[in-house]
Amino acid sequence: MPPTTPHDIPPVLGLLPDTIVAKYLSHAIQSGQETPPQVALRKAATLLPATEARRHTAPLRQLLEEAMRRFHDQRTAADAWLAPRLHATLRLTRAEAADGWLWNYLALLVAPDYVLWRHRGTETTATSRFSGAHHTQAFSRLWWAAELFRDGADYRPVETACRVQDVLNTTLRLDIIDHRPTAQAIVRILDRLIAGHTPHLGDHVNALSSAVNTAGSTLVYDVLAPDPGGEQEAVLDWIDQAQDAPAVPFERLPDGPDDGRVSAQSVDTLVALFDKLLAEAPRRQRLTLRPTNPDVIPQQATEAQRRSL
């Protein structure tokens, strides 16, 4: 069963400095033996405006508790479900999402139980899951995956990307993924690999990511596949609508900011190029066989199987 809420949840989000996390994040907290010291952490934090509905923590707690309930025996599978809903609940600008202090606050004061539930290994949880880079911190990685892989208001590509852990662990780290046609081209190839029951899918994802990143140093993707970028005004309007927006739906995908879909022609151009790169890219040689598609999180996979991904 998912863990129970370990403490009183602050009603509003805030910012928690890295130095404070370093001071109070102990091995006992990372192993789940103790809860974070709420009084000291709240005293050191800066609260965000309570007048903004998107800053309220209650919808976030409801979302995270539902994820823990729904995926209580398949933790890794929670990523694909949670990423678009977390993105649609928080409604941040990229500048706001780039502030690691926000994610520190969420991890230590709002949902340390989720961090432990999702990322604790056999004994402890890595420090970077509480406070770390955008591609490793427990909540930041999901928000940025949703931001970078969504196609305008459509979160379906995000679900596909987050089904494969190597996308979150490897592809999300690359600067070239900020180019929207590149992100959509990778997802389209990934969709095809999944549909074809490609074995050792993670190896293909890592090989493709490496090849695309290397080629990007000599090929200018934004020239080959032009993209004007999303319409910032549409994103700001979507953020403003958070004041009156209902909670995100659990049984269907929410709608993201309607800031424009990626050009299909640009994506087609890159898919053709990436197919060639993938065909020529070296892949890791394996000495033992593994089940077909172990990198796609199956609904009936055991917890032990998922921990190996």
Coordinates of C-alpha atoms in Angstrom, one line a residue:
M1 CA 0.0 0.0 0.0
P2 CA 1.2 3.6 -0.6
P3 CA 2.6 5.4 2.4
T4 CA 0.4 7.6 4.6
T5 CA 0.9 11.4 4.7
P6 CA 3.7 11.9 7.2
H7 CA 3.1 15.4 8.3
D8 CA 0.9 18.5 8.0
I9 CA 1.1 19.8 4.5
P10 CA 1.7 23.6 4.0
P11 CA -1.2 25.1 2.1
V12 CA 1.0 27.1 -0.3
L13 CA 4.1 26.4 -2.4
G14 CA 7.3 28.2 -1.7
L15 CA 11.1 28.3 -2.3
L16 CA 13.6 26.3 -0.3
P17 CA 17.3 27.2 -0.8
D18 CA 19.8 24.4 -1.7
T19 CA 21.9 25.3 1.4
I20 CA 19.0 24.5 3.6
V21 CA 18.4 21.1 1.9
A22 CA 22.1 20.3 2.3
K23 CA 21.9 21.2 6.0
Y24 CA 18.8 19.1 6.9
L25 CA 18.6 16.2 4.3
S26 CA 20.0 13.4 6.4
H27 CA 20.5 9.7 5.7
A28 CA 17.6 9.0 8.1
I29 CA 15.3 11.1 6.0
Q30 CA 16.6 9.5 2.7
S31 CA 16.0 6.0 4.2
G32 CA 12.5 6.9 5.5
Q33 CA 13.4 6.5 9.1
E34 CA 12.7 10.1 9.9
T35 CA 10.5 12.8 8.3
P36 CA 12.0 16.2 7.3
P37 CA 12.1 18.8 10.1
Q38 CA 9.1 20.8 9.1
V39 CA 9.5 23.8 11.5
A40 CA 13.1 24.5 10.5
L41 CA 12.4 24.0 6.8
R42 CA 9.3 26.3 6.9
K43 CA 11.2 29.0 8.7
A44 CA 13.9 29.0 6.0
A45 CA 11.5 28.9 3.1
T46 CA 9.9 31.8 1.2
L47 CA 6.2 31.4 0.5
L48 CA 4.8 32.1 -3.0
P49 CA 1.6 34.2 -3.3
A50 CA -1.4 32.5 -1.7
T51 CA -3.7 34.5 -4.0
E52 CA -2.6 32.4 -7.0
A53 CA -4.6 29.1 -7.2
R54 CA -1.7 27.4 -9.0
R55 CA 0.4 27.9 -5.8
H56 CA -2.0 25.9 -3.6
T57 CA -0.7 22.5 -2.5
A58 CA -4.0 20.7 -2.0
P59 CA -4.5 19.8 -5.7
L60 CA -0.9 18.5 -5.9
R61 CA -1.3 16.3 -2.8
Q62 CA -4.5 14.8 -4.3
L63 CA -2.7 14.1 -7.5
L64 CA 0.3 12.5 -5.9
E65 CA -1.8 10.5 -3.5
E66 CA -3.8 9.2 -6.4
A67 CA -0.6 8.2 -8.2
M68 CA 0.7 6.3 -5.2
R69 CA -2.7 4.6 -4.8
R70 CA -3.1 3.8 -8.5
F71 CA 0.5 2.5 -9.0
H72 CA 1.2 1.1 -5.6
D73 CA 2.8 -2.0 -7.0
Q74 CA 4.2 -0.5 -10.2
R75 CA 6.1 2.6 -9.2
T76 CA 7.9 3.2 -12.5
A77 CA 4.7 3.2 -14.4
A78 CA 3.5 6.2 -12.4
D79 CA 5.8 8.5 -14.5
A80 CA 3.7 8.4 -17.7
W81 CA 0.5 9.0 -15.8
L82 CA 1.8 11.7 -13.5
A83 CA 4.0 13.9 -15.8
P84 CA 1.2 15.5 -17.9
R85 CA -1.1 16.0 -14.9
L86 CA 1.7 17.5 -12.8
H87 CA 2.5 19.9 -15.6
A88 CA -1.2 20.9 -16.0
T89 CA -1.6 21.3 -12.3
L90 CA 1.4 23.5 -11.6
R91 CA 1.1 25.7 -14.7
L92 CA 4.6 27.2 -14.6
T93 CA 6.6 29.3 -17.1
R94 CA 9.9 27.8 -18.0
A95 CA 11.7 30.4 -16.0
E96 CA 9.7 29.5 -12.9
A97 CA 10.4 25.8 -13.5
A98 CA 14.1 26.4 -13.9
D99 CA 14.2 27.5 -10.2
G100 CA 15.4 24.5 -8.3
W101 CA 14.3 26.0 -5.0
L102 CA 10.7 25.4 -6.0
W103 CA 11.3 21.7 -6.5
N104 CA 13.3 21.5 -3.2
Y105 CA 10.2 22.9 -1.4
L106 CA 7.9 20.4 -3.1
A107 CA 10.2 17.4 -2.3
L108 CA 10.9 18.3 1.4
L109 CA 7.8 20.1 2.6
V110 CA 4.9 19.0 0.4
A111 CA 5.7 15.4 -0.7
P112 CA 8.7 13.7 0.8
D113 CA 6.6 10.6 1.0
Y114 CA 6.2 10.5 -2.7
V115 CA 10.0 10.9 -3.3
L116 CA 10.6 8.0 -1.0
W117 CA 7.8 5.9 -2.5
R118 CA 8.9 6.4 -6.1
H119 CA 12.7 6.5 -5.8
R120 CA 13.9 4.7 -2.7
G121 CA 16.2 1.8 -3.5
T122 CA 16.9 -1.2 -1.2
E123 CA 18.1 1.1 1.6
T124 CA 18.0 4.8 0.7
T125 CA 16.9 7.5 -1.8
A126 CA 19.5 9.5 -3.8
T127 CA 20.0 13.1 -2.7
S128 CA 19.4 14.2 -6.3
R129 CA 15.8 13.0 -6.1
F130 CA 15.1 15.6 -3.4
S131 CA 17.4 18.4 -4.8
G132 CA 19.2 18.0 -8.1
A133 CA 19.4 18.7 -11.8
H134 CA 16.2 19.1 -13.8
H135 CA 16.5 15.6 -15.3
T136 CA 17.0 13.8 -11.9
Q137 CA 14.9 15.6 -9.3
A138 CA 11.8 13.6 -8.6
F139 CA 9.3 16.3 -9.7
S140 CA 11.3 18.5 -12.0
R141 CA 12.1 15.6 -14.3
L142 CA 8.4 14.9 -14.8
W143 CA 7.5 18.6 -15.4
W144 CA 10.3 19.1 -17.9
A145 CA 9.4 15.8 -19.7
A146 CA 5.9 17.1 -20.1
E147 CA 7.0 20.5 -21.2
L148 CA 9.5 19.3 -23.8
F149 CA 7.6 16.4 -25.3
R150 CA 4.1 17.8 -25.4
D151 CA 2.8 18.8 -28.8
G152 CA 1.0 22.1 -28.0
A153 CA -2.0 21.2 -25.9
D154 CA -1.6 17.5 -26.7
Y155 CA 0.1 15.5 -23.9
R156 CA -0.1 12.1 -25.7
P157 CA 3.6 12.3 -26.8
V158 CA 4.5 12.8 -23.1
E159 CA 2.9 9.5 -22.2
T160 CA 4.9 7.7 -24.9
A161 CA 8.2 9.3 -23.9
C162 CA 7.7 8.6 -20.2
R163 CA 6.8 4.9 -20.7
V164 CA 10.5 4.3 -21.5
Q165 CA 12.8 5.0 -18.6
D166 CA 15.8 5.6 -20.8
V167 CA 14.1 8.7 -22.3
L168 CA 13.9 10.2 -18.8
N169 CA 17.3 9.0 -17.8
T170 CA 19.2 9.8 -21.0
T171 CA 17.3 11.8 -23.6
L172 CA 15.9 14.4 -21.2
R173 CA 19.5 15.5 -20.4
L174 CA 20.3 16.6 -24.0
D175 CA 20.1 20.2 -25.0
I176 CA 18.8 19.3 -28.5
I177 CA 15.6 18.0 -27.0
D178 CA 14.6 21.7 -26.5
H179 CA 14.0 21.8 -30.3
R180 CA 10.3 20.8 -30.6
P181 CA 10.5 18.9 -33.9
T182 CA 13.5 16.9 -32.6
A183 CA 11.5 15.9 -29.5
Q184 CA 8.4 14.9 -31.6
A185 CA 10.6 13.0 -34.1
I186 CA 12.1 10.9 -31.3
V187 CA 8.7 10.1 -29.9
R188 CA 7.4 9.1 -33.3
I189 CA 10.3 6.7 -33.8
L190 CA 9.7 5.5 -30.2
D191 CA 6.0 4.8 -31.0
R192 CA 7.0 2.7 -33.9
L193 CA 9.6 0.7 -32.0
I194 CA 7.1 0.0 -29.2
A195 CA 4.4 -1.0 -31.7
G196 CA 6.9 -3.4 -33.4
H197 CA 7.7 -5.0 -30.0
T198 CA 11.4 -4.2 -30.6
P199 CA 13.6 -6.1 -28.1
H200 CA 15.9 -4.2 -25.8
L201 CA 14.1 -0.9 -26.5
G202 CA 16.3 1.0 -24.1
D203 CA 19.4 0.2 -26.1
H204 CA 17.7 1.7 -29.2
V205 CA 16.7 4.8 -27.3
N206 CA 20.1 5.4 -25.9
A207 CA 21.7 4.7 -29.3
L208 CA 19.3 7.1 -31.0
S209 CA 19.8 9.8 -28.4
S210 CA 23.5 9.6 -28.7
A211 CA 23.5 9.7 -32.5
V212 CA 21.0 12.6 -32.6
N213 CA 23.0 14.6 -30.1
T214 CA 26.3 13.9 -31.9
A215 CA 24.9 14.8 -35.3
G216 CA 23.4 17.9 -33.8
S217 CA 26.9 19.3 -33.3
T218 CA 27.4 19.4 -37.1
L219 CA 23.8 19.5 -38.4
V220 CA 21.6 22.5 -37.5
Y221 CA 18.2 20.9 -36.8
D222 CA 16.4 24.2 -36.6
V223 CA 17.5 24.9 -40.2
L224 CA 16.6 21.4 -41.4
A225 CA 13.3 21.4 -39.5
P226 CA 12.2 25.0 -38.8
D227 CA 10.1 25.7 -35.7
P228 CA 9.0 29.2 -34.7
G229 CA 8.5 27.9 -31.1
G230 CA 5.4 28.0 -29.0
E231 CA 3.3 31.1 -28.7
Q232 CA 4.2 32.6 -25.3
E233 CA 1.0 34.5 -25.0
A234 CA -1.0 31.3 -25.2
V235 CA 1.1 29.9 -22.3
L236 CA 0.5 32.9 -20.2
D237 CA -3.2 32.8 -20.9
W238 CA -3.2 29.1 -19.9
I239 CA -1.4 30.0 -16.6
D240 CA -3.9 32.8 -15.9
Q241 CA -6.8 30.3 -16.4
A242 CA -5.5 28.3 -13.4
Q243 CA -7.5 30.6 -11.2
D244 CA -10.8 29.0 -12.2
A245 CA -9.6 25.7 -13.7
P246 CA -11.0 22.5 -12.2
A247 CA -8.6 19.8 -10.9
V248 CA -7.0 17.7 -13.6
P249 CA -8.9 14.6 -14.7
F250 CA -7.6 11.2 -13.6
E251 CA -9.2 9.1 -16.3
R252 CA -8.2 11.2 -19.4
L253 CA -5.4 13.5 -20.3
P254 CA -5.7 17.1 -19.4
D255 CA -5.2 19.9 -22.0
G256 CA -1.9 21.7 -22.0
P257 CA -1.3 25.3 -23.2
D258 CA -2.6 25.7 -26.7
D259 CA 0.6 27.4 -28.0
G260 CA 0.7 25.7 -31.4
R261 CA 1.5 22.2 -32.7
V262 CA 4.8 21.3 -34.2
S263 CA 5.1 21.4 -38.0
A264 CA 4.4 17.9 -39.3
Q265 CA 6.7 18.6 -42.3
S266 CA 9.6 19.5 -39.9
V267 CA 8.9 16.3 -37.9
D268 CA 8.8 14.2 -41.1
T269 CA 12.1 15.6 -42.2
L270 CA 13.8 14.7 -38.9
V271 CA 12.2 11.2 -38.7
A272 CA 13.8 10.3 -42.0
L273 CA 17.2 11.6 -40.8
F274 CA 16.9 10.0 -37.4
D275 CA 16.0 6.6 -39.0
K276 CA 19.3 6.7 -40.8
L277 CA 21.2 7.7 -37.7
L278 CA 19.6 4.9 -35.7
A279 CA 20.3 2.3 -38.4
E280 CA 24.0 3.2 -38.2
A281 CA 24.3 3.8 -34.5
P282 CA 26.1 1.1 -32.4
R283 CA 24.1 -0.6 -29.8
R284 CA 25.3 -2.3 -26.6
Q285 CA 26.0 -6.0 -27.1
R286 CA 24.3 -8.3 -24.6
L287 CA 25.6 -11.5 -23.2
T288 CA 22.3 -12.7 -21.8
L289 CA 18.7 -12.5 -23.2
R290 CA 16.1 -10.4 -21.5
P291 CA 12.3 -10.4 -22.0
T292 CA 11.0 -8.5 -25.1
N293 CA 10.6 -4.8 -24.4
P294 CA 11.7 -4.8 -20.7
D295 CA 12.1 -1.0 -21.0
V296 CA 8.4 -0.4 -21.6
I297 CA 6.7 -0.6 -18.3
P298 CA 4.2 -3.5 -18.5
Q299 CA 1.0 -3.4 -16.5
Q300 CA 1.6 -6.7 -14.9
A301 CA 5.4 -6.4 -14.3
T302 CA 6.6 -7.3 -10.9
E303 CA 8.2 -4.7 -8.6
A304 CA 11.5 -6.6 -8.8
Q305 CA 11.5 -6.4 -12.6
R306 CA 10.7 -2.7 -12.6
R307 CA 13.5 -1.9 -10.1
S308 CA 16.0 -3.4 -12.6
L309 CA 15.0 -0.8 -15.3

